[in-house]
GROMACS .gro file of N, CA and C in nm:
model
  192
    1ILE      N    1  14.387   7.230   9.150
    1ILE     CA    2  14.409   7.306   9.279
    1ILE      C    3  14.469   7.428   9.281
    2ARG      N    4  14.562   7.434   9.194
    2ARG     CA    5  14.642   7.565   9.189
    2ARG      C    6  14.581   7.681   9.134
    3VAL      N    7  14.469   7.649   9.042
    3VAL     CA    8  14.399   7.762   8.997
    3VAL      C    9  14.295   7.810   9.098
    4PHE      N   10  14.254   7.705   9.185
    4PHE     CA   11  14.138   7.755   9.288
    4PHE      C   12  14.205   7.829   9.394
    5SER      N   13  14.340   7.793   9.426
    5SER     CA   14  14.415   7.869   9.505
    5SER      C   15  14.451   8.007   9.479
    6GLU      N   16  14.475   8.029   9.347
    6GLU     CA   17  14.499   8.167   9.283
    6GLU      C   18  14.359   8.237   9.287
    7VAL      N   19  14.258   8.186   9.267
    7VAL     CA   20  14.134   8.243   9.266
    7VAL      C   21  14.097   8.296   9.409
    8GLU      N   22  14.110   8.212   9.510
    8GLU     CA   23  14.096   8.255   9.639
    8GLU      C   24  14.183   8.371   9.683
    9LEU      N   25  14.315   8.383   9.629
    9LEU     CA   26  14.395   8.479   9.671
    9LEU      C   27  14.341   8.619   9.611
   10VAL      N   28  14.302   8.620   9.469
   10VAL     CA   29  14.254   8.728   9.411
   10VAL      C   30  14.114   8.776   9.485
   11SER      N   31  14.039   8.691   9.531
   11SER     CA   32  13.906   8.702   9.595
   11SER      C   33  13.939   8.784   9.737
   12ASN      N   34  14.030   8.729   9.789
   12ASN     CA   35  14.060   8.770   9.926
   12ASN      C   36  14.110   8.921   9.920
   13ASN      N   37  14.183   8.948   9.810
   13ASN     CA   38  14.264   9.093   9.803
   13ASN      C   39  14.174   9.192   9.730
   14MET      N   40  14.045   9.162   9.688
   14MET     CA   41  13.961   9.244   9.615
   14MET      C   42  13.867   9.333   9.720
   15GLN      N   43  13.849   9.448   9.673
   15GLN     CA   44  13.759   9.544   9.756
   15GLN      C   45  13.621   9.486   9.779
   16SER      N   46  13.551   9.520   9.866
   16SER     CA   47  13.415   9.483   9.884
   16SER      C   48  13.346   9.578   9.801
   17PRO      N   49  13.220   9.523   9.758
   17PRO     CA   50  13.146   9.623   9.666
   17PRO      C   51  13.097   9.741   9.738
   18GLU      N   52  13.067   9.853   9.697
   18GLU     CA   53  13.016   9.968   9.763
   18GLU      C   54  12.867   9.953   9.767
   19GLU      N   55  12.800  10.011   9.878
   19GLU     CA   56  12.676   9.998   9.916
   19GLU      C   57  12.606  10.131   9.910
   20VAL      N   58  12.670  10.229   9.846
   20VAL     CA   59  12.605  10.362   9.825
   20VAL      C   60  12.503  10.349   9.709
   21PRO      N   61  12.367  10.384   9.711
   21PRO     CA   62  12.285  10.393   9.614
   21PRO      C   63  12.314  10.492   9.526
   22ILE      N   64  12.277  10.469   9.384
   22ILE     CA   65  12.290  10.585   9.273
   22ILE      C   66  12.179  10.674   9.315
   23THR      N   67  12.234  10.806   9.292
   23THR     CA   68  12.145  10.911   9.306
   23THR      C   69  12.044  10.921   9.190
   24LEU      N   70  11.907  10.965   9.208
   24LEU     CA   71  11.817  10.970   9.099
   24LEU      C   72  11.849  11.056   8.994
   25LYS      N   73  11.941  11.160   9.017
   25LYS     CA   74  11.984  11.257   8.894
   25LYS      C   75  12.085  11.161   8.812
   26GLU      N   76  12.161  11.087   8.873
   26GLU     CA   77  12.258  11.000   8.784
   26GLU      C   78  12.179  10.890   8.707
   27LEU      N   79  12.061  10.851   8.732
   27LEU     CA   80  11.982  10.747   8.647
   27LEU      C   81  11.966  10.806   8.515
   28ASP      N   82  11.899  10.932   8.515
   28ASP     CA   83  11.891  11.009   8.382
   28ASP      C   84  11.852  10.929   8.258
   29GLY      N   85  11.774  10.833   8.254
   29GLY     CA   86  11.742  10.745   8.141
   29GLY      C   87  11.597  10.714   8.151
   30SER      N   88  11.533  10.706   8.038
   30SER     CA   89  11.393  10.639   8.033
   30SER      C   90  11.388  10.490   8.070
   31CYS      N   91  11.478  10.432   8.041
   31CYS     CA   92  11.481  10.292   8.081
   31CYS      C   93  11.503  10.245   8.213
   32ARG      N   94  11.518  10.351   8.304
   32ARG     CA   95  11.555  10.325   8.461
   32ARG      C   96  11.430  10.337   8.545
   33THR      N   97  11.433  10.270   8.659
   33THR     CA   98  11.331  10.276   8.746
   33THR      C   99  11.344  10.385   8.858
   34TYR      N  100  11.225  10.416   8.904
   34TYR     CA  101  11.228  10.519   9.014
   34TYR      C  102  11.196  10.450   9.153
   35TYR      N  103  11.192  10.318   9.134
   35TYR     CA  104  11.143  10.240   9.262
   35TYR      C  105  11.253  10.256   9.379
   36GLY      N  106  11.211  10.289   9.485
   36GLY     CA  107  11.292  10.296   9.612
   36GLY      C  108  11.328  10.455   9.640
   37TYR      N  109  11.281  10.537   9.537
   37TYR     CA  110  11.301  10.686   9.554
   37TYR      C  111  11.193  10.755   9.601
   38SER      N  112  11.208  10.852   9.680
   38SER     CA  113  11.098  10.936   9.733
   38SER      C  114  11.011  10.987   9.611
   39GLN      N  115  11.071  11.038   9.502
   39GLN     CA  116  10.995  11.101   9.399
   39GLN      C  117  10.926  10.994   9.297
   40ALA      N  118  10.918  10.883   9.342
   40ALA     CA  119  10.859  10.779   9.256
   40ALA      C  120  10.705  10.820   9.217
   41HIS      N  121  10.683  10.832   9.086
   41HIS     CA  122  10.543  10.873   9.048
   41HIS      C  123  10.453  10.754   9.050
   42SER      N  124  10.513  10.627   9.017
   42SER     CA  125  10.407  10.512   9.001
   42SER      C  126  10.365  10.475   9.150
   43ILE      N  127  10.418  10.488   9.240
   43ILE     CA  128  10.374  10.467   9.384
   43ILE      C  129  10.243  10.563   9.401
   44HIS      N  130  10.256  10.687   9.382
   44HIS     CA  131  10.148  10.785   9.406
   44HIS      C  132  10.017  10.746   9.327
   45LEU      N  133  10.050  10.689   9.198
   45LEU     CA  134   9.945  10.656   9.121
   45LEU      C  135   9.877  10.527   9.149
   46GLN      N  136   9.941  10.431   9.212
   46GLN     CA  137   9.914  10.305   9.283
   46GLN      C  138   9.826  10.329   9.400
   47THR      N  139   9.868  10.431   9.497
   47THR     CA  140   9.793  10.451   9.605
   47THR      C  141   9.657  10.507   9.558
   48GLY      N  142   9.665  10.588   9.473
   48GLY     CA  143   9.513  10.678   9.408
   48GLY      C  144   9.435  10.560   9.370
   49ALA      N  145   9.484  10.489   9.295
   49ALA     CA  146   9.382  10.366   9.234
   49ALA      C  147   9.344  10.265   9.333
   50LEU      N  148   9.430  10.247   9.437
   50LEU     CA  149   9.375  10.164   9.558
   50LEU      C  150   9.254  10.235   9.635
   51VAL      N  151   9.288  10.367   9.676
   51VAL     CA  152   9.196  10.440   9.730
   51VAL      C  153   9.044  10.447   9.654
   52ALA      N  154   9.065  10.464   9.527
   52ALA     CA  155   8.954  10.479   9.446
   52ALA      C  156   8.875  10.333   9.445
   53SER      N  157   8.953  10.228   9.439
   53SER     CA  158   8.899  10.092   9.416
   53SER      C  159   8.824  10.054   9.569
   54LEU      N  160   8.884  10.098   9.664
   54LEU     CA  161   8.819  10.090   9.811
   54LEU      C  162   8.703  10.166   9.824
   55ALA      N  163   8.698  10.262   9.783
   55ALA     CA  164   8.570  10.367   9.786
   55ALA      C  165   8.459  10.305   9.715
   56SER      N  166   8.492  10.269   9.590
   56SER     CA  167   8.391  10.208   9.515
   56SER      C  168   8.331  10.075   9.590
   57LEU      N  169   8.423   9.993   9.630
   57LEU     CA  170   8.383   9.863   9.712
   57LEU      C  171   8.291   9.904   9.815
   58HIS      N  172   8.337   9.999   9.909
   58HIS     CA  173   8.266  10.043  10.022
   58HIS      C  174   8.116  10.081   9.965
   59PHE      N  175   8.127  10.176   9.869
   59PHE     CA  176   7.982  10.226   9.830
   59PHE      C  177   7.895  10.110   9.779
   60ARG      N  178   7.956  10.009   9.721
   60ARG     CA  179   7.867   9.899   9.658
   60ARG      C  180   7.825   9.815   9.778
   61LEU      N  181   7.886   9.782   9.890
   61LEU     CA  182   7.846   9.713  10.003
   61LEU      C  183   7.738   9.780  10.077
   62HIS      N  184   7.754   9.903  10.070
   62HIS     CA  185   7.616   9.979  10.154
   62HIS      C  186   7.492   9.972  10.069
   63LEU      N  187   7.517   9.963   9.941
   63LEU     CA  188   7.399   9.944   9.861
   63LEU      C  189   7.324   9.820   9.890
   64LEU      N  190   7.381   9.709   9.930
   64LEU     CA  191   7.307   9.579   9.955
   64LEU      C  192   7.222   9.592  10.083
   0.00000   0.00000   0.00000
């Protein structure tokens, strides 16, 4: 019980985590993601692929 009491004391005195996102410039590595940033390249590619797929589907349906 003494250990749990000490853990609670430490936990209560700690700072809360910061909620500030890391800037895109600070990521600076190839293993990092761009998800959630306005300059995300993969989002634009996914949107283009979706539009192309929908256009193809629309064209095929009109041929029936």
